[in-house]
Short mmCIF file of C-alpha atoms and ligand atoms in Angstrom, two decimals:
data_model
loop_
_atom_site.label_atom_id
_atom_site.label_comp_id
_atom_site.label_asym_id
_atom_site.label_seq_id
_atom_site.Cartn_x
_atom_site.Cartn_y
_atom_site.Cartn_z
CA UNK A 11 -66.14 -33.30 85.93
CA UNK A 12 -64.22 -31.77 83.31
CA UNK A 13 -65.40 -32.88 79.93
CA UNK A 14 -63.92 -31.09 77.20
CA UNK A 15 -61.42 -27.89 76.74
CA UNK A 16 -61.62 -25.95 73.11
CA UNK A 17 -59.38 -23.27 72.19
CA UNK A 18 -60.76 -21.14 69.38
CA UNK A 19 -59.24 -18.48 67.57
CA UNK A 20 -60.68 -15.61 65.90
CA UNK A 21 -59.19 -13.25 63.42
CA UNK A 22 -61.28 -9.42 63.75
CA UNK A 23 -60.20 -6.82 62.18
CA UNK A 24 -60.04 -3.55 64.02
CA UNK A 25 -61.75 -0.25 63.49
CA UNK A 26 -59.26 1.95 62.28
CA UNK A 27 -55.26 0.80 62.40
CA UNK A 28 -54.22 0.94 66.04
CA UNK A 29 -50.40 1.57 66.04
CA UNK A 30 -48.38 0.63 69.13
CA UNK A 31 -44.54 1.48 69.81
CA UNK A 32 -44.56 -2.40 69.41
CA UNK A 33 -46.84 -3.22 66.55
CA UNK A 34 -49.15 -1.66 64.04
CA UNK A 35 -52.48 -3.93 64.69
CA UNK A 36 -55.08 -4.25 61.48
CA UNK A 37 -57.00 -7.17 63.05
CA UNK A 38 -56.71 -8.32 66.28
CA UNK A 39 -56.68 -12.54 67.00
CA UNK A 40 -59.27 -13.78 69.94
CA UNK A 41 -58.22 -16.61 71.53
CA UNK A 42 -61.09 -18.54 73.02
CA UNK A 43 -61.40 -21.10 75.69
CA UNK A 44 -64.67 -23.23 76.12
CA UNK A 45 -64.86 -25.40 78.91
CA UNK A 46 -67.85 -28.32 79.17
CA UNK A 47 -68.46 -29.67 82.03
CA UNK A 48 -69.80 -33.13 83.14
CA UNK A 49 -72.96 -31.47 84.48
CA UNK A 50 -73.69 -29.77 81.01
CA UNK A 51 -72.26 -26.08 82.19
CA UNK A 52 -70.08 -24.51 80.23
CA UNK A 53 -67.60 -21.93 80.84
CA UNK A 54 -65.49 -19.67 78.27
CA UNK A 55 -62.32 -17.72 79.03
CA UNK A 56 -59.81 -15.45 76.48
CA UNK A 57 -56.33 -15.40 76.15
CA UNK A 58 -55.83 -12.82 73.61
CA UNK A 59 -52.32 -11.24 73.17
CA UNK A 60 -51.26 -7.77 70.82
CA UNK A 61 -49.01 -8.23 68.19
CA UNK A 62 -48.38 -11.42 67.52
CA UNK A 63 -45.13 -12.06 69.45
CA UNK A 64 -44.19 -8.31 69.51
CA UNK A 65 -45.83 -7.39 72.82
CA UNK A 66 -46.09 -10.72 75.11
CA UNK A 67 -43.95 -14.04 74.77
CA UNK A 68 -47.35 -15.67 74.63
CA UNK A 69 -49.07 -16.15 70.75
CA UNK A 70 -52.25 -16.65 70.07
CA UNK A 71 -50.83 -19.76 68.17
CA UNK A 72 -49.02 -20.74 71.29
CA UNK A 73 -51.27 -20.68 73.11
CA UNK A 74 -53.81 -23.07 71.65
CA UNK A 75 -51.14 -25.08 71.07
CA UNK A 76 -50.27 -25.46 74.52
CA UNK A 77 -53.20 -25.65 76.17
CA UNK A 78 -54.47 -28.24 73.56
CA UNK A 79 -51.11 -30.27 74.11
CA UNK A 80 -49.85 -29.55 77.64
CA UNK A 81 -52.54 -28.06 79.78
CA UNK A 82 -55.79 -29.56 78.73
CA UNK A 83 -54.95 -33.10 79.09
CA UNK A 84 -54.19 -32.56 82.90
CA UNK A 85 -57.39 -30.92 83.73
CA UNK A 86 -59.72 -33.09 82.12
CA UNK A 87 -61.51 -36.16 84.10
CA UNK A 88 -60.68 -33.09 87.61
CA UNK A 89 -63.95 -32.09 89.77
CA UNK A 90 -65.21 -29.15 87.55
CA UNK A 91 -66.76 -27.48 91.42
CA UNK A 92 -62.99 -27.72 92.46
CA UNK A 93 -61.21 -24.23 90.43
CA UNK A 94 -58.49 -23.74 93.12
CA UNK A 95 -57.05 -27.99 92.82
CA UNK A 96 -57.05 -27.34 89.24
CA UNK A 97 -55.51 -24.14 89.26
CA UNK A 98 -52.91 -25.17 91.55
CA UNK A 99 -52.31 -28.70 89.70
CA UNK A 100 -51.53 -26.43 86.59
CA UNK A 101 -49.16 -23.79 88.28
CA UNK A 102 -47.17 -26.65 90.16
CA UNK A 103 -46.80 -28.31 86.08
CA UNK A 104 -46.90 -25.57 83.71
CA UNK A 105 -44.29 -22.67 83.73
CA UNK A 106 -44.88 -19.75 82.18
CA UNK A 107 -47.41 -19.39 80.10
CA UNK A 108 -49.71 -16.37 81.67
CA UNK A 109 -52.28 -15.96 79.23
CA UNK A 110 -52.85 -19.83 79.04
CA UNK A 111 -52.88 -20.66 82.56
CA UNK A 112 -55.44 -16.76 82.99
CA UNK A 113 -57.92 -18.55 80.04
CA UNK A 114 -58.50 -21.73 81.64
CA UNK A 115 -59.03 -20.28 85.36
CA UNK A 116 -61.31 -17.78 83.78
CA UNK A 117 -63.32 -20.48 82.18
CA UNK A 118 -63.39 -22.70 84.89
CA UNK A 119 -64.32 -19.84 87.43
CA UNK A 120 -67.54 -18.96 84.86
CA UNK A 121 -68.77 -22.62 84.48
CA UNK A 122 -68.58 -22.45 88.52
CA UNK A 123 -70.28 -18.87 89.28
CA UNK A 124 -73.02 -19.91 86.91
CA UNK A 125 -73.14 -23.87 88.57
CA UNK A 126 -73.42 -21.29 91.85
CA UNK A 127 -76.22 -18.93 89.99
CA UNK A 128 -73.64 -15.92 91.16
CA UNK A 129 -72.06 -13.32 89.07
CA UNK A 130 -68.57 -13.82 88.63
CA UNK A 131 -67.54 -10.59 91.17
CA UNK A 132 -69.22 -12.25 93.43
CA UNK A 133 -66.98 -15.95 93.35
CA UNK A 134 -64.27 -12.95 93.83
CA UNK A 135 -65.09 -11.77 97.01
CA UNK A 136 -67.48 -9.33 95.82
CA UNK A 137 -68.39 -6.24 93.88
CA UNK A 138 -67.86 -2.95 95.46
CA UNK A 139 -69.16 -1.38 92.29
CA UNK A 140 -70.93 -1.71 89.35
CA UNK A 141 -69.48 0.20 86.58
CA UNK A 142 -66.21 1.29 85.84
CA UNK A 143 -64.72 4.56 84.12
CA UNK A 144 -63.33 3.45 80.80
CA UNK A 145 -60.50 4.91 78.70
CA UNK A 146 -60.32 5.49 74.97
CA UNK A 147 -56.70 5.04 73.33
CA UNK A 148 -55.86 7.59 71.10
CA UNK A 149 -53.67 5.66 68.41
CA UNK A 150 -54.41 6.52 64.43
CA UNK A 151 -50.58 7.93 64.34
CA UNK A 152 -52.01 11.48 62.60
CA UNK A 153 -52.76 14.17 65.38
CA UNK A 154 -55.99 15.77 63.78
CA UNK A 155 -57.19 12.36 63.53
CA UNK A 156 -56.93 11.72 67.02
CA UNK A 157 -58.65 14.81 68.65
CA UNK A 158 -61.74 14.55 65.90
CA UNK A 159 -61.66 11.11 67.32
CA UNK A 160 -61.60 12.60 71.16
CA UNK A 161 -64.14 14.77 70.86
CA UNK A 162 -66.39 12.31 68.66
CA UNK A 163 -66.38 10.48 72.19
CA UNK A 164 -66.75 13.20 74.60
CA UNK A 165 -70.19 14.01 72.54
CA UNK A 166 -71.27 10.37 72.35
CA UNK A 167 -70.25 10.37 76.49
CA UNK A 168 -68.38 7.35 75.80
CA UNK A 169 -64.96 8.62 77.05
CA UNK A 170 -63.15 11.47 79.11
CA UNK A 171 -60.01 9.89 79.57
CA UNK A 172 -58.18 9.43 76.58
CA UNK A 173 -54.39 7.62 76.43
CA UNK A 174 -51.90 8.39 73.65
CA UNK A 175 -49.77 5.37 72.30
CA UNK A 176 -46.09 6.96 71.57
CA UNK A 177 -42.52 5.65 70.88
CA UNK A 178 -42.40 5.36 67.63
CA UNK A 179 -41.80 8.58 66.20
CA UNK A 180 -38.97 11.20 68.12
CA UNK A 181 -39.20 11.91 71.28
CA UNK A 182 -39.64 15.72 70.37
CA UNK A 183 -42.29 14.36 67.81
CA UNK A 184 -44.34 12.52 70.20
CA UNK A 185 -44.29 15.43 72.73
CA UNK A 186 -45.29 18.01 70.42
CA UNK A 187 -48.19 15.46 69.39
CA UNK A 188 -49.47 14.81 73.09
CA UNK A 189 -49.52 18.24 73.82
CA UNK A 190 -51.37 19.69 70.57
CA UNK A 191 -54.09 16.95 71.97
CA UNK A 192 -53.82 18.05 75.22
CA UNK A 193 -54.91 21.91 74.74
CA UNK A 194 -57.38 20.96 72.13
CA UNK A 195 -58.93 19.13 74.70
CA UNK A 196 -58.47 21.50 77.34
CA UNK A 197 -58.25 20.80 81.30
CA UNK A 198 -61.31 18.65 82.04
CA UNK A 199 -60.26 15.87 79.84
CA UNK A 200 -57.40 13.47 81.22
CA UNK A 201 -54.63 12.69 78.63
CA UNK A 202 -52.28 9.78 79.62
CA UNK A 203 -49.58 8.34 77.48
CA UNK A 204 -48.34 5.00 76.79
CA UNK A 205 -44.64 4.84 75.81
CA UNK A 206 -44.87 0.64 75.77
CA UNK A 207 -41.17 1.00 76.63
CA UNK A 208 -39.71 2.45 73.87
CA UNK A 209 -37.73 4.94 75.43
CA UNK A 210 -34.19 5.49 77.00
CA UNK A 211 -33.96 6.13 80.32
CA UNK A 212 -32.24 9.40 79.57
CA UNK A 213 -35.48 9.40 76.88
CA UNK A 214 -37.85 9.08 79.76
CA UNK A 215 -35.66 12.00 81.65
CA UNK A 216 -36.39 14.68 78.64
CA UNK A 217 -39.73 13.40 77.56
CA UNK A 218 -41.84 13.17 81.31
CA UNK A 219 -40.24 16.83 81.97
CA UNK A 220 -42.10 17.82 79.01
CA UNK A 221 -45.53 15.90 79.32
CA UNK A 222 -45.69 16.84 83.22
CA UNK A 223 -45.30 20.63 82.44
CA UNK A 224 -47.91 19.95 79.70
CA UNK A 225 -50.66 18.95 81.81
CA UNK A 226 -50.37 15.10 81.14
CA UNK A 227 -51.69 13.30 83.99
CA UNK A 228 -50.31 9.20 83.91
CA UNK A 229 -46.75 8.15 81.91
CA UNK A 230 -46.95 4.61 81.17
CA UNK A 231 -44.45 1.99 81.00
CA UNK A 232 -41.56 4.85 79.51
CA UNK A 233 -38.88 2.19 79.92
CA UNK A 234 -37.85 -1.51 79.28
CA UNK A 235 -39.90 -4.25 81.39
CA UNK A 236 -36.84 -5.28 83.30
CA UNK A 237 -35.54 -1.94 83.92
CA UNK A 238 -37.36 -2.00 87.25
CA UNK A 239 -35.01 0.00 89.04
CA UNK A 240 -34.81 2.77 86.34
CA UNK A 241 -38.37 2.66 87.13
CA UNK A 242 -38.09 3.57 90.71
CA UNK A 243 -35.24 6.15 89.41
CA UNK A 244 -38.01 7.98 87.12
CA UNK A 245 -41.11 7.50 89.67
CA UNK A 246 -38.73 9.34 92.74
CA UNK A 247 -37.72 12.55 90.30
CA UNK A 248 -41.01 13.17 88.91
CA UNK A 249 -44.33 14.27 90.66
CA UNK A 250 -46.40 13.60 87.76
CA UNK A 251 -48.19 9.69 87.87
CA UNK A 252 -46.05 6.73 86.51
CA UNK A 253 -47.35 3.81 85.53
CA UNK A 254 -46.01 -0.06 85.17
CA UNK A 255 -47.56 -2.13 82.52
CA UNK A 256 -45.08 -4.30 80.97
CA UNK A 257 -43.05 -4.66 84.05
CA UNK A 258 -45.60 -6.30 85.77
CA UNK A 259 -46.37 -10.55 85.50
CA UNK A 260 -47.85 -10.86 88.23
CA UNK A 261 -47.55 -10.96 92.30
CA UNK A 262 -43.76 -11.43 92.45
CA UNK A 263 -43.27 -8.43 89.98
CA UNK A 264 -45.91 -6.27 91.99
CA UNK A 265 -43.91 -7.48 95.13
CA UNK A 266 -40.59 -6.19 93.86
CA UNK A 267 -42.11 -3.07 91.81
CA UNK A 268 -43.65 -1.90 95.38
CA UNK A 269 -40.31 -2.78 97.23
CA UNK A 270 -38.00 -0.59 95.29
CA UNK A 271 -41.28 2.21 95.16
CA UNK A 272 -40.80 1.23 91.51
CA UNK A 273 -44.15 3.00 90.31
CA UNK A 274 -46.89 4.95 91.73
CA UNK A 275 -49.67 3.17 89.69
CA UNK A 276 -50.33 -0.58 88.72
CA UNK A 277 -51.79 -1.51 85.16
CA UNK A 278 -53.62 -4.57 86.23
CA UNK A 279 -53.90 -7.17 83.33
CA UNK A 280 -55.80 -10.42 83.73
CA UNK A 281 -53.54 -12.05 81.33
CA UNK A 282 -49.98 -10.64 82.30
CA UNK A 283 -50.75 -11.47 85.86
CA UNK A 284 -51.48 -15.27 84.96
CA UNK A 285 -55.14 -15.36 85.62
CA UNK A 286 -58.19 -13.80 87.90
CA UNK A 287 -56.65 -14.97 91.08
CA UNK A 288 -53.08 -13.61 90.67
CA UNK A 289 -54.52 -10.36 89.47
CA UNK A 290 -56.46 -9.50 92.90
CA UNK A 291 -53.12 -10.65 94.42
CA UNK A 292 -51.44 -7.90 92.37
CA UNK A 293 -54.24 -5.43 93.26
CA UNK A 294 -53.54 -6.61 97.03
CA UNK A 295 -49.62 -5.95 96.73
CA UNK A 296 -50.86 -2.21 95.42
CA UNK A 297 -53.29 -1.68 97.93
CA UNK A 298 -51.04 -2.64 100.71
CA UNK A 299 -48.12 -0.69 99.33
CA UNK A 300 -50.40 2.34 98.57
CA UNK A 301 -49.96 1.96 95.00
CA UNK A 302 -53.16 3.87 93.19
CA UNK A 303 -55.02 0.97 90.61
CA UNK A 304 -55.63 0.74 86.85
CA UNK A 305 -57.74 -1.86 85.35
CA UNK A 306 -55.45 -2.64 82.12
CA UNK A 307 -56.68 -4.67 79.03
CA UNK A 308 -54.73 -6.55 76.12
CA UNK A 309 -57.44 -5.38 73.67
CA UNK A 310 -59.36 -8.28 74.17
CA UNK A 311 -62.94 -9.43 72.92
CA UNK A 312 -66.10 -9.73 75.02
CA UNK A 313 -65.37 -12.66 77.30
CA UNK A 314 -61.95 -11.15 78.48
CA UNK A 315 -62.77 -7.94 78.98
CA UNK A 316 -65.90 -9.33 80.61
CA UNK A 317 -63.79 -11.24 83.02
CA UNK A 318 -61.10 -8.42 83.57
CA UNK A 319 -64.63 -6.08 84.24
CA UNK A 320 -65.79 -8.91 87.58
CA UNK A 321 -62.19 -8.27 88.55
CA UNK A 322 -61.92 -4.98 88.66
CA UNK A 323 -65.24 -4.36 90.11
CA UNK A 324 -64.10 -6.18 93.75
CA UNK A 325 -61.06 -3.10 93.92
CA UNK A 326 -61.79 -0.85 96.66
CA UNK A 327 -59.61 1.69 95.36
CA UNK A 328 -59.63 1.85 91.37
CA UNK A 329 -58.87 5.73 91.15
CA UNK A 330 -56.73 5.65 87.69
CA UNK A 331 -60.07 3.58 85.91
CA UNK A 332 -60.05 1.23 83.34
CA UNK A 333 -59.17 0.81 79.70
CA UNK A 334 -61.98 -2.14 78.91
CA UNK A 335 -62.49 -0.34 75.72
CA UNK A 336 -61.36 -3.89 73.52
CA UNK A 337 -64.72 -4.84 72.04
CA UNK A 338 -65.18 -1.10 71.21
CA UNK A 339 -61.84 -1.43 69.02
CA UNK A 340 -63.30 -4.21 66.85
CA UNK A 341 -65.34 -4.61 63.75
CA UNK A 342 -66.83 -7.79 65.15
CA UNK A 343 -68.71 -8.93 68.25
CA UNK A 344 -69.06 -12.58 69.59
CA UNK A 345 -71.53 -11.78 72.20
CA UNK A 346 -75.32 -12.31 71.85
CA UNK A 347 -75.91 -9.00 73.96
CA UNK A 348 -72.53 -6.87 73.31
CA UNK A 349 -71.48 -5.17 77.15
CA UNK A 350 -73.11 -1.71 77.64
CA UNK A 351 -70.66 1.28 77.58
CA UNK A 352 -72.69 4.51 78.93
CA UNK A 353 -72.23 7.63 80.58
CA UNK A 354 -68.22 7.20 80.45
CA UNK A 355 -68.85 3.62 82.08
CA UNK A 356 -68.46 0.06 81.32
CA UNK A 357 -71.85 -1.74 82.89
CA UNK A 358 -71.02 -4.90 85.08
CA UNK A 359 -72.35 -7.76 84.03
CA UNK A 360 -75.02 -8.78 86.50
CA UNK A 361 -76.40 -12.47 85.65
CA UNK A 362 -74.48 -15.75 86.81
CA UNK A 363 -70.64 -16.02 85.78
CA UNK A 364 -69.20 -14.20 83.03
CA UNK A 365 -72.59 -12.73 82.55
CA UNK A 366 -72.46 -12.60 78.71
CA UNK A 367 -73.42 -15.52 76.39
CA UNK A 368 -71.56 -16.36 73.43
CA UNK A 369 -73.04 -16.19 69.67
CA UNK A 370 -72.32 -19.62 68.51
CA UNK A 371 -73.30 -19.52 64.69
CA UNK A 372 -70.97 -16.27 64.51
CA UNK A 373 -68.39 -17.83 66.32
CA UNK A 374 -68.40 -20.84 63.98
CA UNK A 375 -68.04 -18.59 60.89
CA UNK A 376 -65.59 -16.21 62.33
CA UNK A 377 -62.79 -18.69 63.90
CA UNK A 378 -60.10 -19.64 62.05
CA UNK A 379 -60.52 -23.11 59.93
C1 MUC B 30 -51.09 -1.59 76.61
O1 MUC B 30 -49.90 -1.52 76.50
O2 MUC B 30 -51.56 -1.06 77.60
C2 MUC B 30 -54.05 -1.15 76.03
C3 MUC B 30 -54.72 -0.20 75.36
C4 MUC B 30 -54.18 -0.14 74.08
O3 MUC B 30 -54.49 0.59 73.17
O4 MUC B 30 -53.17 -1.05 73.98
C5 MUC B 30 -53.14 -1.81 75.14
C6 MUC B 30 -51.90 -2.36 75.61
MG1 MG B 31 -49.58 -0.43 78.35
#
């Protein structure tokens, strides 16, 4: 049965300021979900967002807010052992509301791989590996910065693949910045931009003409979410990798996106997709559609990026690799054990669910009163 449902939030501050087309982030707010169970297992999921309201239409203050008001209530008294009825009870009730909805399924799916004594992957269908390549997002704004940064984590063998956040500055600007990076970094090191939609499509036209003959290997979200057919416009003219991030909510959007041939690669977010479930769905649309795989992250703490890890790990195809960097990007951890990042990997978790236990007394001094 389900007992209880917590939301927590947690206010980290980040490493260095992380600056976005959308936001500059100083801190970044972990939004927690802890499950209890009538059986005394417990389950935790993580609906954290970037930005405030800048990035998603989700908050982190929303969200607690609705699943303390709206969600929670309908799910408690359900059969904990039962995650699909109480995933679908919530979907047919609650609109909207991603993040939320991808929280509670996470938690409920932990509390019921651990009840099962099964890592999460495998309540998924299965692992097919278990460690994934992991980006490093190049975003201190100054362009020295950045490659002392780079190379600091090609010597640690932490990352190879680094992605640039642009948009804010000129388009010239930002091109002349990628591509210093780019030759200081030289050809065995894959640079990828992220434009979070900031450009024109005309923008998009001038700037990917100039990153493609530059060497850079993946252009991310370039244009506005909706713009899906500008999308397909951009992905047919250029040979060099584009990427959807923003565009994509989930199956319906990766239906559409793979209709119009709207992008060559998928950024696959637990979150924007609505939960664990949807996201394989979304993974399924790509696979089907011969769309190559990213694993995407909203910068989140250990549990999410934990959960978005047993996700990615079922993808057969994953050739684009993953960005589960978030924990790296914070000043605090709220794991007992934090994940292990080695050899250019992210480490599965192996033991039953999420695989990673929660540090309680930190928690309780960290979340917001
Ligand atoms: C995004 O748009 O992909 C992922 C990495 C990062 O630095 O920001 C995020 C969000
Ligand atoms: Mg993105």
């Amino acid at each position: 049965m389900i007992k209880t449902i917590e939301t927590i939030l947690v206010d980290v501050p980040t490493i260095r300021p992380h600056k976005l087309s959308v936001a500059i982030m100083n801190a970044q707010t972990l939004v927690l979900v802890r499950v209890v169970c009538g059986d005394g297992i417990e389950g935790w999921g993580e609906a954290t967002t970037i930005g405030g309201l800048s990035y998603g239409e989700e908050s982190p203050e929303s969200i607690k807010t609705n699943i303390d008001t709206h969600i929670a209530p309908l799910l408690l008294g359900m059969d904990a052992s039962q995650v699909g009825k109480a995933m679908a009870k919530i979907r047919k009730i609650i609109q909207g509301n991603r993040f939320a909805k991808c929280a509670i399924e996470t938690a409920l799916l932990d509390a019921q791989a651990r009840r099962l004594k099964i890592p999460l992957s495998e309540l998924l269908g299965g692992r097919v590996r278990d460690a994934l390549p992991v980006a490093w997002t190049l975003a201190s704004g100054d362009t020295s910065k950045d490659i002392a940064e780079a190379e600091k984590m090609l010597a640690l063998r932490r990352h190879r693949i680094f992605k640039l956040k642009i948009g804010l500055r000129s388009v010239a600007d930002d091109v002349a910045h990628v591509l210093t990076i780019k030759k200081a970094l030289g050809d065995d090191v894959s640079v990828r931009v992220d434009v979070n939609q900031a450009w024109s499509e005309l923008d998009a036209v001038n700037g990917i003409a100039a990153l493609e003959a530059g060497g850079i290997d993946l252009i991310e979200q370039p244009i506005r979410a909706d713009n899906k057919a500008g999308l397909a416009r951009l992905a047919s003219r250029f040979s060099v990798a584009l990427m959807a991030d923003e565009s994509l909510h989930g199956p319906l959007d990766a239906f559409d996106l793979a209709t119009i041939a709207g992008a060559d690669v998928f950024a696959v977010k637990i979150t924007q997709s609505g939960g664990l479930i949807p996201a394989i769905q979304v993974a399924t649309v790509a696979q089907l559609a011969g769309i190559g795989l990213y694993g995407g992250t909203m910068l989140e703490g250990g549990v999410g990026t934990a959960a978005s890890a047993h996700v990615f790990s079922t993808f057969s195809d994953l050739s684009y690799g993953t960005e589960l960097f978030g924990p790296l990007l914070l000043t605090e951890e709220v794991l007992v054990e934090p994940l292990v990042y080695k050899d250019f990997m992210l480490q599965v978790p192996n033991k039953p669910g999420l695989g990673v236990e929660i540090d309680r007394e930190k928690l309780n001094f960290l979340r917001r009163k």
